[in-house]
Short mmCIF file of C-alpha atoms in Angstrom, two decimals:
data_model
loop_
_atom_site.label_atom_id
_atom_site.label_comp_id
_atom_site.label_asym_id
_atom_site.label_seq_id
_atom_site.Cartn_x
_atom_site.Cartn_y
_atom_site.Cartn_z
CA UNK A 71 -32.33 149.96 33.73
CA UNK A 72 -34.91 146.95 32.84
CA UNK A 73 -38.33 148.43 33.32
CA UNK A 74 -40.98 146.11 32.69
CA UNK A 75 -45.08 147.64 32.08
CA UNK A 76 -47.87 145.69 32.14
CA UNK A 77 -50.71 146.41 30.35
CA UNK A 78 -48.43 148.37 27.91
CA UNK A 79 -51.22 148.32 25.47
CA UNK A 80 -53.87 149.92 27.20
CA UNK A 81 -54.07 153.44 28.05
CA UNK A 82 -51.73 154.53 30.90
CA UNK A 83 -49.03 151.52 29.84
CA UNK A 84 -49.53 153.12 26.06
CA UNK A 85 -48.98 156.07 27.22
CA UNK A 86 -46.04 155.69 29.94
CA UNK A 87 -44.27 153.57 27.10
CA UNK A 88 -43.93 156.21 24.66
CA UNK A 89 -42.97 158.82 27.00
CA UNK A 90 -39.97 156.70 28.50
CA UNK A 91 -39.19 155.81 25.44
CA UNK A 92 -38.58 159.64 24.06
CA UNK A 93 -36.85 160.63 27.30
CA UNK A 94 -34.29 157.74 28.28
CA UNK A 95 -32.03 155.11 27.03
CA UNK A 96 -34.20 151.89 29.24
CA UNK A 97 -34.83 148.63 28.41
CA UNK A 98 -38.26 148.32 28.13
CA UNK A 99 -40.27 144.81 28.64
CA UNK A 100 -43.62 145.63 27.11
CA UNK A 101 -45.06 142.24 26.42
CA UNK A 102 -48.38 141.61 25.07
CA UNK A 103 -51.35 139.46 26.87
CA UNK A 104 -50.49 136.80 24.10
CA UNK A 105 -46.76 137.46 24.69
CA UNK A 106 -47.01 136.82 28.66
CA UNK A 107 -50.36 135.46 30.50
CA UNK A 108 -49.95 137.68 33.65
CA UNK A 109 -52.23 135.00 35.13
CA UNK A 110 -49.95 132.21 35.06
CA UNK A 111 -47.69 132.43 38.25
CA UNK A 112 -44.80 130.52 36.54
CA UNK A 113 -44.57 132.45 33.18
CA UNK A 114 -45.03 135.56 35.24
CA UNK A 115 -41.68 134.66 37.55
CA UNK A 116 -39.73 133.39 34.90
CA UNK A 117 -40.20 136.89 32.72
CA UNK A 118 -39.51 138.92 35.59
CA UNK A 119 -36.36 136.69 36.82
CA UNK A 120 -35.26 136.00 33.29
CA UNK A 121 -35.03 139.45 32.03
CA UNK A 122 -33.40 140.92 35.10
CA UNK A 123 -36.37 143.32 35.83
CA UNK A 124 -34.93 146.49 38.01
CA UNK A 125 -38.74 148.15 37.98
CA UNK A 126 -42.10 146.88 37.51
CA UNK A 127 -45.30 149.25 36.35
CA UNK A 128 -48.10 147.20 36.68
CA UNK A 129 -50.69 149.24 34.63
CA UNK A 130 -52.79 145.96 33.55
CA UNK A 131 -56.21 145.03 34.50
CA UNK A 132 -59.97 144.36 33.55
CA UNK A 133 -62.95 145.99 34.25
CA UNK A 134 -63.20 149.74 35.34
CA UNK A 135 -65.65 151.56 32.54
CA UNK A 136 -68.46 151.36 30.59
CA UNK A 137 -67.27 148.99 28.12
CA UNK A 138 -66.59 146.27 31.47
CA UNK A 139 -69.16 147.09 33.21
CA UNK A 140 -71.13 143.55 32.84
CA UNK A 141 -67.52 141.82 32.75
CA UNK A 142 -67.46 138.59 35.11
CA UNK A 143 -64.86 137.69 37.97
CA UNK A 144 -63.25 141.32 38.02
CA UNK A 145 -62.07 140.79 41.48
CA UNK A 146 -60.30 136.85 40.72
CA UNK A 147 -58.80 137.52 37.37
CA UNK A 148 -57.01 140.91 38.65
CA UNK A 149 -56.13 139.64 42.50
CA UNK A 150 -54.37 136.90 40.51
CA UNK A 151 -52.42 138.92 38.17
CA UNK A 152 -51.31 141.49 41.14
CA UNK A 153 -49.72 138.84 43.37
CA UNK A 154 -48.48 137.13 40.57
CA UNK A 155 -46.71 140.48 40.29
CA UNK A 156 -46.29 142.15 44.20
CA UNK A 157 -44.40 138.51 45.16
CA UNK A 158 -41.20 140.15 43.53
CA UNK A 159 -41.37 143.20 45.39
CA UNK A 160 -38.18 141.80 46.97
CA UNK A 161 -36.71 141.11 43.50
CA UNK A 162 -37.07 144.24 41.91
CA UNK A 163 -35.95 147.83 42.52
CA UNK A 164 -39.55 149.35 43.21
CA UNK A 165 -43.28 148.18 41.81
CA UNK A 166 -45.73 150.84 40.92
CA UNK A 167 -49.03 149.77 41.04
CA UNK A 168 -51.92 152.37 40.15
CA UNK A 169 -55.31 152.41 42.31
CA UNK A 170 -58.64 153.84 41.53
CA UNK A 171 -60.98 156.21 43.26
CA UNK A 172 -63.49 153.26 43.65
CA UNK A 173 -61.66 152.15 45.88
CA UNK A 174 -63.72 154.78 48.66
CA UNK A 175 -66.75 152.97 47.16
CA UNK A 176 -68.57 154.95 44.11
CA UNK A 177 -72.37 153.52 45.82
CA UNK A 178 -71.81 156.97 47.56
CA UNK A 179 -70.43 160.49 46.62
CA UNK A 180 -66.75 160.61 47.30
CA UNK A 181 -65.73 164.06 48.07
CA UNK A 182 -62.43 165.77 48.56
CA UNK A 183 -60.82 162.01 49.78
CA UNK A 184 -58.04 161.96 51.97
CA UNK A 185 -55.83 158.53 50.66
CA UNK A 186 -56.93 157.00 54.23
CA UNK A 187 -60.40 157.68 54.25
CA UNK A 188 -60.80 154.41 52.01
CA UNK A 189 -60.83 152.63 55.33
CA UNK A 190 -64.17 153.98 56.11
CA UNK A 191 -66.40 151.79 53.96
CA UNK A 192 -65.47 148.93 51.77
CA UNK A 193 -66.36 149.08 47.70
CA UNK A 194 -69.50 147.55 46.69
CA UNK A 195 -68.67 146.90 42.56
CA UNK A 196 -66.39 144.23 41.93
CA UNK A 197 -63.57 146.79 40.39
CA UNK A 198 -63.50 149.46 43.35
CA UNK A 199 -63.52 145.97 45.82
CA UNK A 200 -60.54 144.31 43.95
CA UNK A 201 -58.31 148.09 43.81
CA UNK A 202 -59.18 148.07 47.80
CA UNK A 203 -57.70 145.08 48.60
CA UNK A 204 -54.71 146.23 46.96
CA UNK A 205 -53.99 148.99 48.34
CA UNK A 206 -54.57 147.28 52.18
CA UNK A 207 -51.85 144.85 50.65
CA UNK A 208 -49.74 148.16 49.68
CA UNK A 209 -49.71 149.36 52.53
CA UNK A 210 -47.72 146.39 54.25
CA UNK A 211 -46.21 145.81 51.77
CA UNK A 212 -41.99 147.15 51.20
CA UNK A 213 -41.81 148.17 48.34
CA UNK A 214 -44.68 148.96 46.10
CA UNK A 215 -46.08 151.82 46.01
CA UNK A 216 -49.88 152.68 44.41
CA UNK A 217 -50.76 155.45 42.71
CA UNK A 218 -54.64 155.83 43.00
CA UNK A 219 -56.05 157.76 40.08
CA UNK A 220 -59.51 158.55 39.95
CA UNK A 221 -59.94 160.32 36.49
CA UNK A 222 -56.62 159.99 33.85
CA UNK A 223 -57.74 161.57 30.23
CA UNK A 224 -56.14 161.50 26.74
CA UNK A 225 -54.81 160.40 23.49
CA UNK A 226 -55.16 157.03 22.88
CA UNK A 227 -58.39 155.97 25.17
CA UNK A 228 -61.35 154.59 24.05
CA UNK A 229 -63.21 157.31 22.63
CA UNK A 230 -66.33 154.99 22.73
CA UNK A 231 -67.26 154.79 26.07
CA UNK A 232 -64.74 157.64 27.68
CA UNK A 233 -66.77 160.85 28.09
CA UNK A 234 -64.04 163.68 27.14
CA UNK A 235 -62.58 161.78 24.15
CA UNK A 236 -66.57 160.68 23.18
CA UNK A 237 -67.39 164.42 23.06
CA UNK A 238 -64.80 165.83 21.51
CA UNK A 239 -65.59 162.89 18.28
CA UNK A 240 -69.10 163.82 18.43
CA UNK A 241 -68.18 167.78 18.12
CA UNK A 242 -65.92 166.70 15.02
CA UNK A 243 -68.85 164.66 13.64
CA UNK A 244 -71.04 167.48 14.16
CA UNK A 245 -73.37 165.63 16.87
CA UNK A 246 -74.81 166.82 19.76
CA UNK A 247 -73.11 166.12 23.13
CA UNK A 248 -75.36 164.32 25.31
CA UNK A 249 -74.79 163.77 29.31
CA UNK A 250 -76.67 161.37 31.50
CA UNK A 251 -76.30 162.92 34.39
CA UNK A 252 -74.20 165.59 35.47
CA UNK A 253 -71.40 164.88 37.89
CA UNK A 254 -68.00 166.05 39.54
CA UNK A 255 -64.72 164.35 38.64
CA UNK A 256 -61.07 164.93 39.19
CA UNK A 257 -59.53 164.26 36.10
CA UNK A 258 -55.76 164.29 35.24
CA UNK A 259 -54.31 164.22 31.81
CA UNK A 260 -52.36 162.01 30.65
CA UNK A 261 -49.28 164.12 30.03
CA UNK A 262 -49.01 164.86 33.64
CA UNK A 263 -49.78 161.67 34.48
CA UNK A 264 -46.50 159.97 32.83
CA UNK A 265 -44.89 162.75 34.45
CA UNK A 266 -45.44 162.20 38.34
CA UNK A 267 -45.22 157.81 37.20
CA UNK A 268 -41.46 159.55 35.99
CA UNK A 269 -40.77 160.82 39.56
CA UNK A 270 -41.72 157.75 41.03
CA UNK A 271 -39.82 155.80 39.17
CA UNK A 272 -36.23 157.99 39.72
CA UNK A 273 -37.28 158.96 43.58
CA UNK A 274 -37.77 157.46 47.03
CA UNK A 275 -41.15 158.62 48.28
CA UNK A 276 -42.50 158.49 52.51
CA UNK A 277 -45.80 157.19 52.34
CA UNK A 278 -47.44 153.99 49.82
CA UNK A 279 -50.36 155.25 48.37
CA UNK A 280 -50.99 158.62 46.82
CA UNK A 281 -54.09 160.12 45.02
CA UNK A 282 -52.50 161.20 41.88
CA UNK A 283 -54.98 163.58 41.05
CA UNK A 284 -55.23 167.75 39.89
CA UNK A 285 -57.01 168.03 43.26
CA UNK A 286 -59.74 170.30 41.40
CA UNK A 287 -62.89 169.09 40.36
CA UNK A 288 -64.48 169.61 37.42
CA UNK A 289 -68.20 169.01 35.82
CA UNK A 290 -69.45 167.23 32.80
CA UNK A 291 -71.21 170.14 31.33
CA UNK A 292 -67.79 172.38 31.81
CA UNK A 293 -65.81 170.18 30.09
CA UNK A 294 -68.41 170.03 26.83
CA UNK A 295 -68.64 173.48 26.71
CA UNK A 296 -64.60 173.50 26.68
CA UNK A 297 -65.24 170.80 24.22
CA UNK A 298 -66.69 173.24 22.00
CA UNK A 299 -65.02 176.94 23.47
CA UNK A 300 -61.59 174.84 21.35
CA UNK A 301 -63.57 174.05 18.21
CA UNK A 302 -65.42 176.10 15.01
CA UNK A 303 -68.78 173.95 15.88
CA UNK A 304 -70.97 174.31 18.32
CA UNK A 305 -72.36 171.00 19.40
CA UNK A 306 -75.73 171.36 21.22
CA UNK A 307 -75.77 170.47 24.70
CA UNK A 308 -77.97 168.39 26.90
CA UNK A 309 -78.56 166.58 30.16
CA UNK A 310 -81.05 163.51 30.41
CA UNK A 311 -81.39 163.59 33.91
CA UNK A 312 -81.56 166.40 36.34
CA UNK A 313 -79.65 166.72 40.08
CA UNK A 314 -76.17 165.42 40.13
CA UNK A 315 -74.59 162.27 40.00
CA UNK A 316 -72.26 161.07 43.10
CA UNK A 317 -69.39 163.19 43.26
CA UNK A 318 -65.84 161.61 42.85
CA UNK A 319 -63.34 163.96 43.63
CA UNK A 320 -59.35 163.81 45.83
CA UNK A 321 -57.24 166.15 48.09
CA UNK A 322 -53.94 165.40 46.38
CA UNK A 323 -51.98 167.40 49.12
CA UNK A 324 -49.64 163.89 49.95
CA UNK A 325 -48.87 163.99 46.11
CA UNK A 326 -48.08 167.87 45.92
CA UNK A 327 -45.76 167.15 49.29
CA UNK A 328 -43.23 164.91 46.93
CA UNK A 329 -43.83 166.79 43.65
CA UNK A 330 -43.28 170.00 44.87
CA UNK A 331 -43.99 172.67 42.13
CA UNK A 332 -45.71 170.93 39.61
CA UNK A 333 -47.45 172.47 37.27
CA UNK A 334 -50.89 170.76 35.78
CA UNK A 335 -52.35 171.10 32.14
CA UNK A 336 -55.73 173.19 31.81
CA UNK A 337 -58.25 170.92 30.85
CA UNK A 338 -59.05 173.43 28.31
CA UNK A 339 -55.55 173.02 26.81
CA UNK A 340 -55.53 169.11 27.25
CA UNK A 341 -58.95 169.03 24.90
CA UNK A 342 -57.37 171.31 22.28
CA UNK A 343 -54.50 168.71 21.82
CA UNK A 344 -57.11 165.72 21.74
CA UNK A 345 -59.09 167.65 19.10
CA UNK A 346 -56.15 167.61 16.78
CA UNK A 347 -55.08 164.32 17.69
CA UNK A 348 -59.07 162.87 16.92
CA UNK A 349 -58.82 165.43 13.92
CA UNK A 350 -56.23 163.57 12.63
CA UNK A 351 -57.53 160.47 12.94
CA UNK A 352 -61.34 160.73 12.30
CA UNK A 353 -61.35 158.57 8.97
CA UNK A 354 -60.52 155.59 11.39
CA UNK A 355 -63.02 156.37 14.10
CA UNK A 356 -66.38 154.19 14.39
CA UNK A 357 -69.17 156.55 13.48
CA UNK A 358 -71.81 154.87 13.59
CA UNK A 359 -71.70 153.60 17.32
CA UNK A 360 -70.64 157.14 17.87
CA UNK A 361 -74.51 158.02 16.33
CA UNK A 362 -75.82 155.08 17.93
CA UNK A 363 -74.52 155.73 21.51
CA UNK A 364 -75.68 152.93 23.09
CA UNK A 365 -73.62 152.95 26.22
CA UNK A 366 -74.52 156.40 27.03
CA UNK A 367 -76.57 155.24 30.12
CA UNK A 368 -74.52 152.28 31.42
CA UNK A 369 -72.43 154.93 33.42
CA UNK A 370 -75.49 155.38 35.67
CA UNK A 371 -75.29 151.75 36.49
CA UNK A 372 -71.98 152.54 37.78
CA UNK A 373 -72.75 154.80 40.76
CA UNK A 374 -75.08 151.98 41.96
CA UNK A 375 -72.44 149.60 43.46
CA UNK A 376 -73.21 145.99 42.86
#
């Protein structure tokens, strides 16, 4: 089977790559953005046509976190590179696109969503707007099917700007953890991610859009203190700004329908396995902008909207 990923170089396509690539005998089509300019409709088409593509996993786009948050023309640049890719839903086997809990619009809290409830008010950042209109395309659409994740964790992500990975590097440098606000998320790891992307791509599923989520929330300050419950320091602790922030959380029962019994990591056992994957790596890590932190705030800008 041909399976092309885009994106293969950022963190879900990183990670889906290696796992296929342990567990079967594919052909895998992981071009790079110099390799293939998903932007340009022809080189797009004549990749997918020319290599006989069976599945697509179109894990690529811009904007979404702290590092994008000023980033121009969000919604253009990824609209573009989606229907460059959803026109061959009738050429391919299946397309699996992956949504985002914006998409219910984070300029409000977003509790215990039900996949349709993103009807109910429209996203007012550019990301959340741009993942919307997708999944109202999806949802005519044949055969693509979007897998909205609203927190996905691991290996591999930017440690600079992504709050799990960030404090687990500042408990191995000894630093205090430091948390804007508090807030609720529903995080996944990425091991059981590139599972349930694994039963999409080998079953037939009813519906077109699921919230691929643990369906449990979980706070900020919980996960440092499992931050440092797995390690021999104790980082110290701290909150800049009382209350909570707007609450971002799924009911995944439309996922657990199709899974069945699956079985999710702890987050306290996904954060041991980071630590000795950041433990292993912490001559190459950027120390200073750890120490400097100067994104720390620019999440609050994100619960704002526009």
């Amino acid at each position: 089977m041909n399976i092309f990923i885009s994106g293969s170089n950022g963190f879900v396509g990183s990670h889906l790559n290696k796992y296929l690539l342990c567990h079967y005998d594919y052909s895998l089509f992981t071009p790079s953005s110099k390799e293939l300019d998903l932007s340009d409709e022809h080189a797009v088409d004549t990749y997918i046509l020319g290599n006989k593509i069976d599945i697509i996993i179109h894990a690529a786009n811009r904007g979404g976190g702290r590092d994008t948050a000023d980033m121009k023309s969000v919604t253009e640049y990824n609209l573009r590179i989606f229907f460059n890719i959803a026109k061959h839903e009738k050429n391919v086997k299946k397309i699996i696109s992956f949504g985002s809990g914006a998409e219910y619009g984070k300029h409000k809290p977003i509790i215990e969503a039900k996949e349709e409830d993103y009807w109910e008010a429209l996203p007012l950042d550019e990301y959340g707007f741009y993942k919307s209109i997708t999944s109202h395309y999806i949802e005519k659409a044949d055969n693509i099917v979007q897998l909205r994740i609203f927190g996905a964790y691991g290996e591999y992500e930017n440690y600079r700007y992504k709050f799990i990975s960030n404090a687990i590097v500042k408990n191995l440098l000894h630093l205090p953890i430091a948390i804007n606000k508090n807030v609720y998320f529903d995080y996944i790891y990425s091991d059981d991610l590139v599972k349930i992307v694994d039963f999409f791509i080998h079953n037939d599923v009813k519906e077109k859009i699921y919230n691929v989520t643990t369906g449990r929330k979980v706070d900020l300050i919980t996960l440092a203190k499992l931050v440092n419950e797995v390690s021999d320091f104790q980082s110290d602790i701290s909150v800049i700004n009382e209350g909570l922030n707007n609450e971002y959380t799924s009911i995944n029962e439309r996922l657990l329908k199709e899974l069945g019994d699956f079985q999710f990591t702890s987050h306290k056992n996904a954060i041991a396995k980071m630590r000795c994957y950041f433990q292993k790596n912490v001559e190459n890590l950027d120390t200073q902008l750890i120490k400097e932190d100067p994104y720390l705030k620019a999440i609050d800008t994100m619960w704002k909207g526009k």
